[in-house]
mmCIF file of C-alpha atoms in Angstrom:
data_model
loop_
_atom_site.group_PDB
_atom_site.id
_atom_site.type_symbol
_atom_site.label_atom_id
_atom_site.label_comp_id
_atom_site.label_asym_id
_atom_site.label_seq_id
_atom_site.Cartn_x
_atom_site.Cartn_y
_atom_site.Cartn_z
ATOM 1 C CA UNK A 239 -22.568 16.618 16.589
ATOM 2 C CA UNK A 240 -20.982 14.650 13.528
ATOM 3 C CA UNK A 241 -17.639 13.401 13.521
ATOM 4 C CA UNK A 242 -15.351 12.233 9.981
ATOM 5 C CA UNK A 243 -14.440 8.514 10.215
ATOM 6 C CA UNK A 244 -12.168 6.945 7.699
ATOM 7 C CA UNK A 245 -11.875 2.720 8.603
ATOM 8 C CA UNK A 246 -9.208 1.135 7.416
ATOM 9 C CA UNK A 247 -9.674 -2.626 6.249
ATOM 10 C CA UNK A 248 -12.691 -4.128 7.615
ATOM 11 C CA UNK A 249 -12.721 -3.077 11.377
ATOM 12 C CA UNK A 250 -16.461 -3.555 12.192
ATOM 13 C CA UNK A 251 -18.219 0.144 12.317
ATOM 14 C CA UNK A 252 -18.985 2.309 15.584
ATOM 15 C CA UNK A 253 -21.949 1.644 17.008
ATOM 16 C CA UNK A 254 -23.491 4.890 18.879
ATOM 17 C CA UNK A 255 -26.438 4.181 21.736
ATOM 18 C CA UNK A 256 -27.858 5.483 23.981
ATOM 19 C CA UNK A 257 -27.204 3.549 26.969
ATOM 20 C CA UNK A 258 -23.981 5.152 27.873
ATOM 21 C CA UNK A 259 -21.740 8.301 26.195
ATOM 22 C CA UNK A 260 -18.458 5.813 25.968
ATOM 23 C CA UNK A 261 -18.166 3.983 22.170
ATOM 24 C CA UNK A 262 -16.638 1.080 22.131
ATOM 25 C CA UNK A 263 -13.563 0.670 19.612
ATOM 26 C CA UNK A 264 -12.350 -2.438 18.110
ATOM 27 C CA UNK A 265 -8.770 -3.755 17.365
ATOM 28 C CA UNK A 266 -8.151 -3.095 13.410
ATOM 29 C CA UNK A 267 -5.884 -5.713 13.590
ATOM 30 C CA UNK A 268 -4.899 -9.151 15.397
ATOM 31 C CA UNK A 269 -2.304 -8.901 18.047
ATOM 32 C CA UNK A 270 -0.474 -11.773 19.712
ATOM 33 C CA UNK A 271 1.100 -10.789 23.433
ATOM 34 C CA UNK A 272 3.765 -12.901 25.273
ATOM 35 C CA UNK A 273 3.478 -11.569 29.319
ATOM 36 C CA UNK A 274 5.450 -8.537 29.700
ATOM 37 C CA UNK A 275 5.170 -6.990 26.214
ATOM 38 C CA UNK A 276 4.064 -3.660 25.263
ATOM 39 C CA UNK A 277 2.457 -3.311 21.625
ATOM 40 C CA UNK A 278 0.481 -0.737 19.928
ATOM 41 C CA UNK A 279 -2.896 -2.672 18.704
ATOM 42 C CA UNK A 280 -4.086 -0.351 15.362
ATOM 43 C CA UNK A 281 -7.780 0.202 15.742
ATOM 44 C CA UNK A 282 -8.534 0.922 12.434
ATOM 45 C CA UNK A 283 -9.848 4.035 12.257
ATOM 46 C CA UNK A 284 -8.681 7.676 11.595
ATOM 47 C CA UNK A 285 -10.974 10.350 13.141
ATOM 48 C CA UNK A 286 -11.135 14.014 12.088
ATOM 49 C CA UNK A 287 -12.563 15.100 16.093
ATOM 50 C CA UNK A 288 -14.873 18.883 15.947
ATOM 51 C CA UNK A 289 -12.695 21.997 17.087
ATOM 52 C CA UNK A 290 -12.494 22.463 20.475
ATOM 53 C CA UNK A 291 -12.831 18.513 21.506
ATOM 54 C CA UNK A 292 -10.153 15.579 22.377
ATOM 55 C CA UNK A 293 -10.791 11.619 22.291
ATOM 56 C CA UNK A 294 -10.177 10.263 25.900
ATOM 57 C CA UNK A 295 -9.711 6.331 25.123
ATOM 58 C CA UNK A 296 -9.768 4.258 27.800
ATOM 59 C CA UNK A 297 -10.203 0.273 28.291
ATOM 60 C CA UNK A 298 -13.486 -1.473 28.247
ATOM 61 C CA UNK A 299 -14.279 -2.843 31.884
ATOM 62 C CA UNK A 300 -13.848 -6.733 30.468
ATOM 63 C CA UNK A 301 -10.425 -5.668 28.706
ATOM 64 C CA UNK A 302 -8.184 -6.795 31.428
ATOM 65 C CA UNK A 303 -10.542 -9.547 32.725
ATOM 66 C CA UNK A 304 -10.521 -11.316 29.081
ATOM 67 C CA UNK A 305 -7.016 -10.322 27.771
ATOM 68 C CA UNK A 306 -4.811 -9.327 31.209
ATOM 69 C CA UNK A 307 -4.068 -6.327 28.942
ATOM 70 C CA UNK A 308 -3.119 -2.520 30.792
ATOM 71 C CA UNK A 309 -3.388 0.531 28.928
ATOM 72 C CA UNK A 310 -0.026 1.984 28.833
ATOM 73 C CA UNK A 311 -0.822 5.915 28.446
ATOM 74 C CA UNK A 312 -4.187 5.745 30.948
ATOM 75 C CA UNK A 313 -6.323 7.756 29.950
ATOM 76 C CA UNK A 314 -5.572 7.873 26.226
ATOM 77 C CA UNK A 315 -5.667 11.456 24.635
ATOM 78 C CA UNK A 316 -5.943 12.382 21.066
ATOM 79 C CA UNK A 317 -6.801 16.024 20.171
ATOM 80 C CA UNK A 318 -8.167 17.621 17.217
ATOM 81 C CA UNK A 319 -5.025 18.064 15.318
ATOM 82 C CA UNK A 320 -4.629 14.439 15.068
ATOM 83 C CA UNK A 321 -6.792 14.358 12.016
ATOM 84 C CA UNK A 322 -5.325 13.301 9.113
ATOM 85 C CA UNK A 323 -5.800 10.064 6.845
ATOM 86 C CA UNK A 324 -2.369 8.538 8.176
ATOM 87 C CA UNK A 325 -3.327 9.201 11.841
ATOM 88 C CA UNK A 326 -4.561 5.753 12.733
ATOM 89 C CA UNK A 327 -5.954 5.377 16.365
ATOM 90 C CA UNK A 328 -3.914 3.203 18.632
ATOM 91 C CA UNK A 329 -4.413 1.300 21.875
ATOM 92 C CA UNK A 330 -0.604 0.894 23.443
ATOM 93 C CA UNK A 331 -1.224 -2.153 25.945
ATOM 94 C CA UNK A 332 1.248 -4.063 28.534
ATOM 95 C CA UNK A 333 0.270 -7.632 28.389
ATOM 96 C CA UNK A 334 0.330 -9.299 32.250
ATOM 97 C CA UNK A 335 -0.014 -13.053 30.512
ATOM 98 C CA UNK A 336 0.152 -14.663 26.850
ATOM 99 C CA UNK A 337 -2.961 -13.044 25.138
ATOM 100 C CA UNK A 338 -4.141 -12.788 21.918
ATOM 101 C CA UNK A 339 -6.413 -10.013 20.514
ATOM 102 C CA UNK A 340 -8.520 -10.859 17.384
ATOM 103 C CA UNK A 341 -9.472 -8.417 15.172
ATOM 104 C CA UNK A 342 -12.885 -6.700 15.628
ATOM 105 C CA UNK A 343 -12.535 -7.692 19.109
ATOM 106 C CA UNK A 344 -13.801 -5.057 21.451
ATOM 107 C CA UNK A 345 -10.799 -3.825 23.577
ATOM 108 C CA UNK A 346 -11.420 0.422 24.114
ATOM 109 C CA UNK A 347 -13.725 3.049 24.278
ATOM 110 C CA UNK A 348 -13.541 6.586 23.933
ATOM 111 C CA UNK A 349 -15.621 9.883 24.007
ATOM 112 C CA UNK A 350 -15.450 13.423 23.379
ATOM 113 C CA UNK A 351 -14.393 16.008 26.132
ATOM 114 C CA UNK A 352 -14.255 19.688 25.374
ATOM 115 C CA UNK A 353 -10.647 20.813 25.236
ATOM 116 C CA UNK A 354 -9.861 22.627 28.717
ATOM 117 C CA UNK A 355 -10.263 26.675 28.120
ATOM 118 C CA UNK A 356 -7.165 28.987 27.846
ATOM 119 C CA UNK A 357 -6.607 30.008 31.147
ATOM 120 C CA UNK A 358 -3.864 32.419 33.479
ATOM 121 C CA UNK A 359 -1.918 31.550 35.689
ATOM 122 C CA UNK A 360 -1.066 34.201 38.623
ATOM 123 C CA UNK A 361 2.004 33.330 40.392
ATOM 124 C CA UNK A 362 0.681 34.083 44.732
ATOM 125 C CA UNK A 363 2.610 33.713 48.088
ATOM 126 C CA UNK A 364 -0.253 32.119 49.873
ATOM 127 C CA UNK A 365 -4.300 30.301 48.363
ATOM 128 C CA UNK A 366 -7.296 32.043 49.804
ATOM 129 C CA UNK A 367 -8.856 28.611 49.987
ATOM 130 C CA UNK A 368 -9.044 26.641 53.319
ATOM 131 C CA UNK A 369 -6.836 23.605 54.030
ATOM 132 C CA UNK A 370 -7.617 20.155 54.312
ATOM 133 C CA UNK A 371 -4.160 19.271 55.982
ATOM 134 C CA UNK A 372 -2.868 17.788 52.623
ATOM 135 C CA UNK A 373 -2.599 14.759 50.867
ATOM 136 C CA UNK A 374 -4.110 11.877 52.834
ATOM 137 C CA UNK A 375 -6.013 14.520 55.341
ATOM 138 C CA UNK A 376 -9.933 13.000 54.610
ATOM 139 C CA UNK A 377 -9.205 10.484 57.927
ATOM 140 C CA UNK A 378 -10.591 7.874 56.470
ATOM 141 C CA UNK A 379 -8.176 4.487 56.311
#
């Protein structure tokens, strides 16, 4: 499957392997946080996605270990209509402490999910499915 990438600037490229089906994205841009602020970190890239997928973005696992940074909208979604030149990909992140991002540094990931298929939705009195006894109902503490 190929994908249209525009960078903007000189955000270091994608790298795809094969170790994993997450990319990592980098910040397009550097960023500085004071703890307690919310900022939208540009990562550089506009992404024309294949019909019938969405981007999920979500943080790398060292993103909050090296920066104390949260993603805000968790998980990220960006569907295929989000496509134009001007539609720059964004991380929005809470800062718990003063960080600073540099750009290029590794912060997100993302990969494709097929979009969810049209479906119906039929209005019943009672499910035919058995109960678990609700939320909470597994027993286990």
């Amino acid at each position: 499957m190929k994908i249209e990438i525009l960078y903007h600037g000189d955000v270091e490229k994608i790298v795809v392997w094969d170790k994993g089906d997450w990319l990592d994205l980098r910040a397009g841009e550097r960023v500085e946080f004071k703890a307690g602020e919310h900022k939208l970190i540009s990562l550089g890239i506009s992404v024309k996605l294949p019909v019938g997928y969405e981007a999920h973005i979500a943080p790398r696992s060292s993103t909050f270990k090296k920066w104390g940074l949260l993603q805000t909208n968790s998980p990220g979604i960006i569907d295929e209509s989000y496509a134009g030149q001007e539609d720059i990909w964004f991380f929005s992140a809470y800062a718990t402490k003063d960080t600073v991002v540099e750009k290029n540094d590794r912060i997100c990931q993302f990969r494709l999910v097929e979009k969810m298929p049209t479906i119906e939705i039929c209005q019943v009195e009672c499910l035919s499915g058995p109960s678990r006894g609700g939320y909470g109902s597994s027993g286990a503490c």
